[in-house]
Amino acid sequence: MHGIDPKLDFSQLNSIIDVYERCTGMTVPARQPYAGELVFTAFSGSHQDAIKKAWPNGRANSASTGMCRTSRLILRTLAANIARSFA
């Protein structure tokens, strides 16, 4: 793993969001980091271009791109959301 592990546990994030919204009467913004519904959705062509460049031949290649596992997971999620938006 690259960098420092912050040891954040997001396994109960949906429950935390529910409690927050119920107790405060406010909603979590759609683009709120980590918790927003659209946090992994790309709206810009630059994101799509970055995914295309990072995935030669449609496959993640960590040896040639230097990406860590988390980066590959995020790119996979972004690519899936983009594919769904154009389906």
Coordinates of N, CA, C and O in Angstrom, one line a residue:
M1 N 0.8 -1.2 0.0 CA 0.0 0.0 0.0 C 0.9 1.2 0.0 O 1.9 1.3 0.6
H2 N 0.4 2.3 -0.7 CA 1.2 3.5 -0.7 C 0.7 4.5 0.3 O -0.5 4.5 0.7
G3 N 1.6 5.3 0.8 CA 1.1 6.3 1.8 C 0.9 5.8 3.2 O 1.3 4.7 3.5
I4 N 0.1 6.5 3.9 CA -0.2 6.2 5.3 C -1.7 5.8 5.4 O -2.6 6.5 4.9
D5 N -1.9 4.6 6.0 CA -3.3 4.1 6.1 C -4.0 4.9 7.2 O -3.6 4.9 8.4
P6 N -5.0 5.7 6.9 CA -5.7 6.5 8.0 C -6.6 5.7 8.9 O -7.1 6.2 9.9
K7 N -6.7 4.4 8.6 CA -7.5 3.4 9.4 C -9.0 3.9 9.6 O -9.5 3.8 10.6
L8 N -9.5 4.4 8.5 CA -10.9 4.8 8.5 C -11.8 3.6 8.2 O -11.5 2.9 7.3
D9 N -12.9 3.5 8.9 CA -13.8 2.3 8.7 C -15.1 2.9 8.1 O -15.8 3.5 8.8
F10 N -15.3 2.6 6.8 CA -16.5 3.1 6.2 C -17.6 2.0 6.1 O -18.6 2.1 5.3
S11 N -17.4 0.9 6.8 CA -18.4 -0.2 6.7 C -19.8 0.1 7.1 O -20.7 -0.5 6.7
Q12 N -19.9 1.1 8.0 CA -21.3 1.5 8.5 C -21.7 2.9 8.0 O -22.5 3.5 8.6
L13 N -21.1 3.3 6.9 CA -21.3 4.7 6.4 C -22.8 4.9 6.1 O -23.3 6.0 6.4
N14 N -23.5 4.0 5.5 CA -24.9 4.2 5.1 C -25.7 4.4 6.4 O -26.6 5.2 6.4
S15 N -25.4 3.6 7.4 CA -26.1 3.8 8.7 C -25.9 5.2 9.3 O -26.7 5.8 9.9
I16 N -24.6 5.6 9.2 CA -24.2 6.9 9.8 C -24.9 8.0 9.0 O -25.4 9.0 9.6
I17 N -25.0 7.9 7.7 CA -25.7 8.9 6.9 C -27.2 8.9 7.3 O -27.8 10.0 7.5
D18 N -27.8 7.8 7.5 CA -29.2 7.7 7.9 C -29.5 8.4 9.2 O -30.4 9.2 9.4
V19 N -28.6 8.1 10.2 CA -28.7 8.8 11.5 C -28.5 10.3 11.4 O -29.3 11.1 12.0
Y20 N -27.5 10.7 10.7 CA -27.2 12.1 10.5 C -28.4 12.8 9.9 O -28.9 13.9 10.4
E21 N -29.0 12.2 8.8 CA -30.1 12.9 8.2 C -31.4 12.9 9.0 O -32.1 13.9 9.1
R22 N -31.6 11.8 9.8 CA -32.7 11.8 10.7 C -32.6 12.8 11.9 O -33.5 13.5 12.2
C23 N -31.4 12.9 12.4 CA -31.2 13.7 13.6 C -31.1 15.2 13.3 O -31.5 16.1 14.0
T24 N -30.5 15.5 12.1 CA -30.3 17.0 11.8 C -31.4 17.5 10.8 O -31.5 18.7 10.7
G25 N -32.1 16.6 10.2 CA -33.1 17.1 9.2 C -32.5 17.6 7.9 O -33.1 18.1 7.0
M26 N -31.2 17.4 7.8 CA -30.4 17.8 6.6 C -30.1 16.5 5.8 O -30.1 15.4 6.3
T27 N -29.7 16.7 4.5 CA -29.3 15.6 3.7 C -27.8 15.8 3.4 O -27.3 16.9 3.4
V28 N -27.2 14.7 3.1 CA -25.8 14.7 2.7 C -25.8 15.1 1.2 O -26.5 14.5 0.4
P29 N -25.0 16.1 0.8 CA -25.0 16.5 -0.6 C -24.5 15.4 -1.5 O -23.7 14.6 -1.1
A30 N -25.1 15.3 -2.7 CA -24.8 14.3 -3.6 C -23.3 14.1 -3.9 O -22.8 13.0 -4.2
R31 N -22.6 15.2 -3.9 CA -21.1 15.2 -4.3 C -20.2 15.3 -3.0 O -19.1 15.5 -3.1
Q32 N -20.8 15.0 -1.9 CA -20.0 15.0 -0.6 C -19.0 13.9 -0.7 O -19.3 12.8 -1.0
P33 N -17.7 14.3 -0.4 CA -16.6 13.2 -0.5 C -17.0 12.0 0.5 O -17.5 12.2 1.6
Y34 N -16.7 10.9 0.0 CA -16.9 9.6 0.7 C -18.4 9.2 0.8 O -18.7 8.0 0.6
A35 N -19.3 10.1 1.1 CA -20.7 9.7 1.5 C -21.7 10.1 0.4 O -22.8 9.5 0.4
G36 N -21.4 11.0 -0.5 CA -22.4 11.4 -1.4 C -22.8 10.4 -2.4 O -21.9 9.5 -2.8
E37 N -24.0 10.4 -2.9 CA -24.5 9.4 -3.9 C -23.7 9.4 -5.2 O -23.6 8.4 -5.9
L38 N -23.2 10.6 -5.5 CA -22.5 10.8 -6.8 C -21.0 10.8 -6.7 O -20.3 11.3 -7.6
V39 N -20.5 10.4 -5.5 CA -19.0 10.6 -5.3 C -18.1 9.9 -6.3 O -17.1 10.4 -6.6
F40 N -18.6 8.8 -6.9 CA -17.8 8.1 -7.9 C -18.3 8.3 -9.3 O -17.9 7.6 -10.2
T41 N -19.1 9.3 -9.5 CA -19.6 9.6 -10.8 C -18.8 10.7 -11.5 O -18.5 11.7 -10.9
A42 N -18.4 10.4 -12.7 CA -17.6 11.4 -13.4 C -18.5 12.2 -14.4 O -19.3 11.6 -15.1
F43 N -18.4 13.5 -14.3 CA -19.2 14.3 -15.2 C -18.4 15.0 -16.3 O -18.9 15.7 -17.1
S44 N -17.1 14.9 -16.2 CA -16.2 15.6 -17.1 C -15.5 14.7 -18.1 O -15.2 13.6 -17.8
G45 N -15.3 15.2 -19.3 CA -14.6 14.4 -20.3 C -13.2 14.1 -19.8 O -12.6 13.1 -20.3
S46 N -12.6 15.0 -19.0 CA -11.2 14.7 -18.5 C -11.1 13.5 -17.7 O -10.1 12.7 -17.8
H47 N -12.2 13.2 -16.9 CA -12.2 11.9 -16.2 C -12.2 10.7 -17.1 O -11.5 9.7 -16.9
Q48 N -13.0 10.8 -18.1 CA -13.2 9.7 -19.0 C -11.8 9.5 -19.8 O -11.4 8.4 -20.0
D49 N -11.2 10.6 -20.1 CA -9.9 10.5 -20.8 C -8.8 9.9 -19.9 O -8.0 9.1 -20.4
A50 N -8.9 10.3 -18.7 CA -7.9 9.7 -17.7 C -8.1 8.2 -17.6 O -7.1 7.4 -17.5
I51 N -9.3 7.8 -17.5 CA -9.6 6.3 -17.4 C -9.1 5.6 -18.7 O -8.5 4.6 -18.6
K52 N -9.4 6.2 -19.8 CA -9.0 5.6 -21.1 C -7.5 5.4 -21.1 O -7.0 4.4 -21.5
K53 N -6.8 6.5 -20.7 CA -5.3 6.4 -20.7 C -4.7 5.5 -19.7 O -3.7 4.9 -19.9
A54 N -5.4 5.3 -18.6 CA -4.9 4.5 -17.5 C -5.2 3.0 -17.8 O -4.6 2.1 -17.2
W55 N -6.1 2.7 -18.6 CA -6.5 1.3 -18.9 C -6.2 1.0 -20.4 O -7.1 0.9 -21.2
P56 N -5.0 0.8 -20.7 CA -4.7 0.4 -22.1 C -5.3 -1.0 -22.4 O -5.3 -1.9 -21.6
N57 N -6.0 -1.1 -23.5 CA -6.7 -2.3 -24.0 C -7.8 -2.7 -23.0 O -8.1 -3.9 -22.9
G58 N -8.3 -1.8 -22.2 CA -9.4 -2.1 -21.4 C -9.1 -2.8 -20.1 O -9.9 -3.2 -19.3
R59 N -7.8 -2.9 -19.8 CA -7.4 -3.6 -18.6 C -6.5 -2.8 -17.7 O -5.6 -2.1 -18.3
A60 N -6.7 -2.8 -16.4 CA -5.8 -2.0 -15.5 C -4.4 -2.7 -15.5 O -4.3 -3.9 -15.5
N61 N -3.4 -1.9 -15.6 CA -2.0 -2.5 -15.7 C -1.2 -1.7 -14.7 O -0.6 -0.7 -15.0
S62 N -1.1 -2.2 -13.5 CA -0.4 -1.4 -12.4 C 1.1 -1.4 -12.6 O 1.7 -0.4 -12.2
A63 N 1.6 -2.3 -13.3 CA 3.1 -2.2 -13.6 C 3.4 -1.1 -14.5 O 4.4 -0.4 -14.2
S64 N 2.6 -0.8 -15.5 CA 3.0 0.3 -16.4 C 2.4 1.6 -16.0 O 3.0 2.6 -16.3
T65 N 1.3 1.6 -15.2 CA 0.7 2.9 -14.8 C 1.2 3.3 -13.4 O 1.0 4.5 -13.0
G66 N 1.7 2.4 -12.6 CA 2.1 2.7 -11.2 C 0.9 2.9 -10.3 O 1.1 3.5 -9.2
M67 N -0.2 2.4 -10.6 CA -1.4 2.7 -9.8 C -1.5 1.6 -8.7 O -1.1 0.5 -8.8
C68 N -1.9 2.1 -7.5 CA -2.1 1.2 -6.4 C -3.5 0.6 -6.5 O -4.3 0.9 -7.3
R69 N -3.8 -0.4 -5.7 CA -5.1 -1.2 -5.7 C -6.3 -0.2 -5.5 O -7.3 -0.4 -6.2
T70 N -6.2 0.8 -4.6 CA -7.3 1.7 -4.4 C -7.5 2.5 -5.6 O -8.7 2.7 -6.0
S71 N -6.5 3.0 -6.3 CA -6.7 3.8 -7.5 C -7.4 2.9 -8.6 O -8.3 3.4 -9.3
R72 N -7.0 1.7 -8.7 CA -7.6 0.8 -9.7 C -9.1 0.6 -9.4 O -9.9 0.6 -10.3
L73 N -9.4 0.4 -8.1 CA -10.8 0.2 -7.7 C -11.6 1.5 -8.0 O -12.7 1.4 -8.5
I74 N -11.1 2.6 -7.7 CA -11.8 3.9 -8.0 C -12.0 4.0 -9.5 O -13.1 4.4 -10.0
L75 N -11.0 3.8 -10.3 CA -11.1 3.8 -11.7 C -12.2 2.8 -12.3 O -12.9 3.2 -13.2
R76 N -12.2 1.6 -11.7 CA -13.1 0.6 -12.1 C -14.6 1.1 -11.8 O -15.5 1.0 -12.6
T77 N -14.7 1.7 -10.6 CA -16.1 2.2 -10.2 C -16.5 3.4 -11.2 O -17.6 3.4 -11.6
L78 N -15.6 4.3 -11.4 CA -15.9 5.4 -12.3 C -16.2 4.9 -13.7 O -17.2 5.3 -14.3
A79 N -15.5 3.9 -14.2 CA -15.7 3.4 -15.6 C -17.1 2.7 -15.6 O -17.9 2.9 -16.6
A80 N -17.5 2.0 -14.6 CA -18.8 1.4 -14.5 C -19.9 2.4 -14.5 O -20.9 2.2 -15.2
N81 N -19.7 3.5 -13.7 CA -20.7 4.5 -13.7 C -20.9 5.2 -15.0 O -22.0 5.5 -15.4
I82 N -19.7 5.4 -15.7 CA -19.8 6.1 -17.0 C -20.5 5.2 -18.0 O -21.3 5.6 -18.7
A83 N -20.2 3.9 -17.9 CA -20.8 3.0 -18.9 C -22.3 2.9 -18.6 O -23.1 2.9 -19.6
R84 N -22.7 2.9 -17.4 CA -24.2 2.9 -17.1 C -24.8 4.2 -17.6 O -26.0 4.2 -18.0
S85 N -24.1 5.3 -17.5 CA -24.8 6.6 -17.9 C -25.0 6.7 -19.4 O -25.8 7.4 -19.8
F86 N -24.2 5.9 -20.1 CA -24.3 5.9 -21.6 C -25.1 4.7 -22.1 O -25.3 4.6 -23.3
A87 N -25.5 3.8 -21.2 CA -26.3 2.6 -21.7 C -27.7 2.9 -22.0 O -28.3 3.9 -21.6

